[in-house]
Amino acid sequence: MKFRFSIRLQLLVLSLFLFAIPWLGYKYVWELEQYLRIGQEQTMIGTARAVATALHERPALFDSQSAYLQNVRPGTDLYAPPIDVPIQLDGRLQEWQAVSPLIQSYNADNVVTWFSEHAVPVTLSVEHMVGRFDQYFYAMFAVTDDQVVFRAPNSLSVDRSDHLLIGMLDAQDTLHRYIISPYKPGWVNAYQLDENPRRFRAVNNALEIQGRWEQTSTGYNVELRFPITMTSGALAFAIVDVDDPVTRIKQYAVGTANPNQSDDLGTVVTPSPEIERILSGLRYADSRVWVIDKHKRVLARSGSIHSSQGFNAGSAESDSPDWWHYIEQQWLLPLYYQILTRPPGDFVDELADAYALAGKDINHALSGEPDSLWRLTPDNKAVILSAAYPIYIGDSVMGAVVVEQTTHGIRTLRNRALEQLFHVILAVMLLGTFGLLMFAHRISSRIRALRDDTEAVIDPNGKIVGSLAPSKNGDEIGDLSRSFSAVLSRLQQYNSYLENMASRLSHELRTPIAVVRSSLDTLNEVQDPAQQQVFLSRAQSGISRLSSILNSMSEATRLEQMISQEDTERFDIVKVVSGCLEGYQHAYPQRQFALKLSCEKALLSGSPDLIAQMLDKIIANAVEFSQPQSTIALHMWQEQRTIKLSITNTGPLLPKGMHEQLTQSMVSVRAEGNSADGPPHLGLGLYIANMIVAFHKGKIALQDLPDNTGVCVIISLPLAA
């Protein structure tokens, strides 16, 4: 067999020359980048492991109250970030702006104590946070209060005015309560309350807790400072509201937790100075390192992500000639970097001031499994790789080390490799484009020649006046030439068919016309009314037969118009076939009908009326070609997403070589000599059935039975989606 070298195959072979070198180069660069990323990932996990090794089995590095909690309560368990400069206790809250994202709000949802027996509206709200500088905790409170009530002059009661309650546990887990209740705005110190949590009696001055109470237009601000050593980490604040300066009845307390109950106190975690000293040597490690507790709160960090490139690509040195260096720098590289991107140095770091971290790698590390994670920065300018490793104390995971780097170094190396690859691609594309242009010119010339040859065999009136010589080429243009030649040949045959249609119809029209003419001629010669009635009946029968022929000829056209306007619906073809079969048994009493169903239900999308009409045509054909008292068998079954229906009848076999033509228009193979009383046969029955099957996107096939006793019609229809 001659090898068919198609145009697609020719273009594919030619394209292999264009794409072989770029594809191999790209694969090499891609594999190189993947290996570098894997290496960077493993290196970072190793760095995290090394840092975690220095922190294993050192429980003193973790706060005893906060790190061992099973759950963190937002708003109750506090985070105290490090403050760069000491807070000036002036009540203006200016120094807190640097850590303002960490400020939390407390309102009616954070009432920790109700003093009034009757529900009163909560009009007080607080913005609060804590911080650490050196060995001191700092706290700020921005209170919004519609009625500020200070302590009455010379009053010994410290809880009959707006005041701040503080509760904390010392190293021995003993609860200490403090209160700040000033006579007026200004410098304040705290009083220590007695041990009875139900009383608010001051017993000592707590000069270690000092600060400023400053009145504002919407309420007041409070700034405090107290030594870290006063608390083991359990801490709570609450603002008590008093609105009536006469009765001085306490209404409610809004805060982090109830300071009067040791079990209700929250915890405060602060970055560990000891851990920061351990990490201080890593600022030269080209990484940013975090240490978090098991609640994902930051205990310490070192380094900057902007300087953590992870891989030093160095500087590129070129030994190329000056002219090539000029072309590369002035023309090629600006073109390449329309596609490539240079690693930016000003990307957004969303974790610059983070006090808590989150991520899949951190979750795995806190469950005991080291992991890594790739992520994009919010501005999509940089890719950051983070690796997390667990910190163990005993058999428990108390925290994790997180190491971060960017992929700027890898991206720089990749860009340099792609620059060299693009040089090769450009050269290959220039040579390949020239070859493709020449090849396209050859193809277009052949197509134009085929167009001219096709137009030459058709005259201006549309009549085919010659034949198109088929091409001997084995590609698609050769196939197109041969297809044009075959189409023109079939059109010529069809035109001959239309021209000879009159002679084909004369066989059916001659007999009824002769019957009508002879009946009318004889009618004029016969005087007997009875005989005249006989001849009139014969003439009417001939006219009816002529009408039937005309109706049959126009049936296909009407059906085609009806199909184009038919609305589709979902229906069960099993019910349609079963219902039609009952009608056939009455319409053809001299035939037996047997239906075998191998499926209980089959839904189609289309028209049940058209399916019934198709079945009528095929059954009528089967009845006509079968013997009286014979059985016409119907069988329906499903194959994958297709329903199949077979109609089998005994009788004469199909004419040889006519299996495909029998479903075409006006093709009939019945014996000659049909009587004038018999129905006309124009060969439209199977043509109409085939048209209906095609409307339902199915197929119809005619074949002889294997034992040569009859014919089987098989209809295949797709099931509804």
PDB file of C-alpha atoms in Angstrom, residues 309-419:
ATOM      1  CA  GLN A 309      17.013  35.277  48.538  1.00  0.00           C
ATOM      2  CA  GLY A 310      17.992  31.710  49.308  1.00  0.00           C
ATOM      3  CA  PHE A 311      20.450  31.404  46.421  1.00  0.00           C
ATOM      4  CA  ASN A 312      23.206  33.740  45.320  1.00  0.00           C
ATOM      5  CA  ALA A 313      23.162  33.866  41.539  1.00  0.00           C
ATOM      6  CA  GLY A 314      26.209  36.119  41.366  1.00  0.00           C
ATOM      7  CA  SER A 315      26.861  38.515  38.499  1.00  0.00           C
ATOM      8  CA  ALA A 316      26.946  37.477  34.866  1.00  0.00           C
ATOM      9  CA  GLU A 317      30.181  38.041  32.922  1.00  0.00           C
ATOM     10  CA  SER A 318      30.058  38.108  29.137  1.00  0.00           C
ATOM     11  CA  ASP A 319      32.970  37.275  26.810  1.00  0.00           C
ATOM     12  CA  SER A 320      30.933  37.934  23.651  1.00  0.00           C
ATOM     13  CA  PRO A 321      32.037  40.480  21.007  1.00  0.00           C
ATOM     14  CA  ASP A 322      31.079  44.088  21.486  1.00  0.00           C
ATOM     15  CA  TRP A 323      28.645  44.077  18.559  1.00  0.00           C
ATOM     16  CA  TRP A 324      26.796  41.036  19.879  1.00  0.00           C
ATOM     17  CA  HIS A 325      26.793  42.480  23.416  1.00  0.00           C
ATOM     18  CA  TYR A 326      25.262  45.681  22.054  1.00  0.00           C
ATOM     19  CA  ILE A 327      22.516  43.796  20.147  1.00  0.00           C
ATOM     20  CA  GLU A 328      21.809  41.621  23.162  1.00  0.00           C
ATOM     21  CA  GLN A 329      21.529  44.490  25.633  1.00  0.00           C
ATOM     22  CA  GLN A 330      19.737  46.982  23.406  1.00  0.00           C
ATOM     23  CA  TRP A 331      17.394  44.763  21.385  1.00  0.00           C
ATOM     24  CA  LEU A 332      17.148  41.183  22.565  1.00  0.00           C
ATOM     25  CA  LEU A 333      16.996  41.441  26.361  1.00  0.00           C
ATOM     26  CA  PRO A 334      14.324  44.218  26.358  1.00  0.00           C
ATOM     27  CA  LEU A 335      12.279  41.949  24.075  1.00  0.00           C
ATOM     28  CA  TYR A 336      12.796  38.877  26.268  1.00  0.00           C
ATOM     29  CA  TYR A 337      11.794  40.703  29.424  1.00  0.00           C
ATOM     30  CA  GLN A 338       8.427  41.488  27.961  1.00  0.00           C
ATOM     31  CA  ILE A 339       7.801  37.831  28.858  1.00  0.00           C
ATOM     32  CA  LEU A 340      10.285  37.210  31.664  1.00  0.00           C
ATOM     33  CA  THR A 341      10.094  39.008  34.995  1.00  0.00           C
ATOM     34  CA  ARG A 342      12.967  40.241  37.106  1.00  0.00           C
ATOM     35  CA  PRO A 343      12.752  39.362  40.809  1.00  0.00           C
ATOM     36  CA  PRO A 344      11.445  42.540  42.533  1.00  0.00           C
ATOM     37  CA  GLY A 345      12.994  43.906  45.673  1.00  0.00           C
ATOM     38  CA  ASP A 346       9.971  45.877  46.881  1.00  0.00           C
ATOM     39  CA  PHE A 347       7.380  43.141  47.336  1.00  0.00           C
ATOM     40  CA  VAL A 348       4.793  43.339  50.121  1.00  0.00           C
ATOM     41  CA  ASP A 349       5.591  41.344  53.252  1.00  0.00           C
ATOM     42  CA  GLU A 350       2.269  40.628  54.950  1.00  0.00           C
ATOM     43  CA  LEU A 351       4.066  39.083  57.950  1.00  0.00           C
ATOM     44  CA  ALA A 352       6.312  42.046  58.701  1.00  0.00           C
ATOM     45  CA  ASP A 353       4.574  42.749  62.021  1.00  0.00           C
ATOM     46  CA  ALA A 354       2.850  39.428  62.538  1.00  0.00           C
ATOM     47  CA  TYR A 355       2.246  38.220  66.079  1.00  0.00           C
ATOM     48  CA  ALA A 356       0.774  34.876  64.986  1.00  0.00           C
ATOM     49  CA  LEU A 357       1.445  32.614  62.009  1.00  0.00           C
ATOM     50  CA  ALA A 358      -0.730  30.161  60.080  1.00  0.00           C
ATOM     51  CA  GLY A 359      -0.250  27.682  57.292  1.00  0.00           C
ATOM     52  CA  LYS A 360      -0.294  24.028  56.341  1.00  0.00           C
ATOM     53  CA  ASP A 361       3.404  23.617  57.139  1.00  0.00           C
ATOM     54  CA  ILE A 362       2.923  25.063  60.625  1.00  0.00           C
ATOM     55  CA  ASN A 363      -0.072  22.812  61.301  1.00  0.00           C
ATOM     56  CA  HIS A 364       1.962  19.749  60.340  1.00  0.00           C
ATOM     57  CA  ALA A 365       4.944  20.870  62.423  1.00  0.00           C
ATOM     58  CA  LEU A 366       2.758  21.393  65.502  1.00  0.00           C
ATOM     59  CA  SER A 367       1.428  17.869  64.976  1.00  0.00           C
ATOM     60  CA  GLY A 368       4.988  16.534  65.000  1.00  0.00           C
ATOM     61  CA  GLU A 369       5.795  16.350  61.260  1.00  0.00           C
ATOM     62  CA  PRO A 370       8.224  18.774  59.556  1.00  0.00           C
ATOM     63  CA  ASP A 371       6.798  20.331  56.411  1.00  0.00           C
ATOM     64  CA  SER A 372       7.321  23.102  53.872  1.00  0.00           C
ATOM     65  CA  LEU A 373       5.040  25.494  52.018  1.00  0.00           C
ATOM     66  CA  TRP A 374       5.273  27.675  48.906  1.00  0.00           C
ATOM     67  CA  ARG A 375       3.209  30.855  48.869  1.00  0.00           C
ATOM     68  CA  LEU A 376       2.818  34.064  46.886  1.00  0.00           C
ATOM     69  CA  THR A 377       3.049  37.493  48.445  1.00  0.00           C
ATOM     70  CA  PRO A 378      -0.202  39.540  48.384  1.00  0.00           C
ATOM     71  CA  ASP A 379       1.064  41.614  45.431  1.00  0.00           C
ATOM     72  CA  ASN A 380       2.056  38.422  43.499  1.00  0.00           C
ATOM     73  CA  LYS A 381       5.599  39.725  43.062  1.00  0.00           C
ATOM     74  CA  ALA A 382       7.541  37.128  45.035  1.00  0.00           C
ATOM     75  CA  VAL A 383       7.366  33.451  45.943  1.00  0.00           C
ATOM     76  CA  ILE A 384       8.247  32.641  49.549  1.00  0.00           C
ATOM     77  CA  LEU A 385       9.266  29.198  50.741  1.00  0.00           C
ATOM     78  CA  SER A 386       8.742  28.417  54.410  1.00  0.00           C
ATOM     79  CA  ALA A 387       9.839  25.312  56.305  1.00  0.00           C
ATOM     80  CA  ALA A 388       8.612  24.384  59.785  1.00  0.00           C
ATOM     81  CA  TYR A 389      10.100  21.966  62.294  1.00  0.00           C
ATOM     82  CA  PRO A 390       8.616  21.000  65.692  1.00  0.00           C
ATOM     83  CA  ILE A 391      10.170  21.865  69.067  1.00  0.00           C
ATOM     84  CA  TYR A 392       9.875  19.080  71.626  1.00  0.00           C
ATOM     85  CA  ILE A 393       9.820  19.196  75.405  1.00  0.00           C
ATOM     86  CA  GLY A 394       9.606  15.614  76.508  1.00  0.00           C
ATOM     87  CA  ASP A 395       7.150  13.908  74.189  1.00  0.00           C
ATOM     88  CA  SER A 396       5.076  17.046  73.650  1.00  0.00           C
ATOM     89  CA  VAL A 397       5.344  19.571  70.835  1.00  0.00           C
ATOM     90  CA  MET A 398       5.605  22.977  72.511  1.00  0.00           C
ATOM     91  CA  GLY A 399       6.195  25.049  69.411  1.00  0.00           C
ATOM     92  CA  ALA A 400       7.883  25.192  66.035  1.00  0.00           C
ATOM     93  CA  VAL A 401      10.715  26.865  64.168  1.00  0.00           C
ATOM     94  CA  VAL A 402       9.721  28.466  60.855  1.00  0.00           C
ATOM     95  CA  VAL A 403      12.410  29.429  58.329  1.00  0.00           C
ATOM     96  CA  GLU A 404      11.528  31.575  55.294  1.00  0.00           C
ATOM     97  CA  GLN A 405      13.313  32.487  52.064  1.00  0.00           C
ATOM     98  CA  THR A 406      12.327  33.897  48.693  1.00  0.00           C
ATOM     99  CA  THR A 407      13.126  32.263  45.349  1.00  0.00           C
ATOM    100  CA  HIS A 408      14.726  35.387  43.879  1.00  0.00           C
ATOM    101  CA  GLY A 409      18.104  33.689  43.451  1.00  0.00           C
ATOM    102  CA  ILE A 410      16.586  30.716  41.607  1.00  0.00           C
ATOM    103  CA  ARG A 411      14.521  33.017  39.405  1.00  0.00           C
ATOM    104  CA  THR A 412      17.631  35.029  38.491  1.00  0.00           C
ATOM    105  CA  LEU A 413      19.495  31.877  37.467  1.00  0.00           C
ATOM    106  CA  ARG A 414      16.460  30.666  35.505  1.00  0.00           C
ATOM    107  CA  ASN A 415      16.229  33.978  33.648  1.00  0.00           C
ATOM    108  CA  ARG A 416      19.871  33.768  32.603  1.00  0.00           C
ATOM    109  CA  ALA A 417      19.377  30.246  31.306  1.00  0.00           C
ATOM    110  CA  LEU A 418      16.257  31.289  29.405  1.00  0.00           C
ATOM    111  CA  GLU A 419      18.061  34.270  27.894  1.00  0.00           C
TER     112      GLU A 419
END
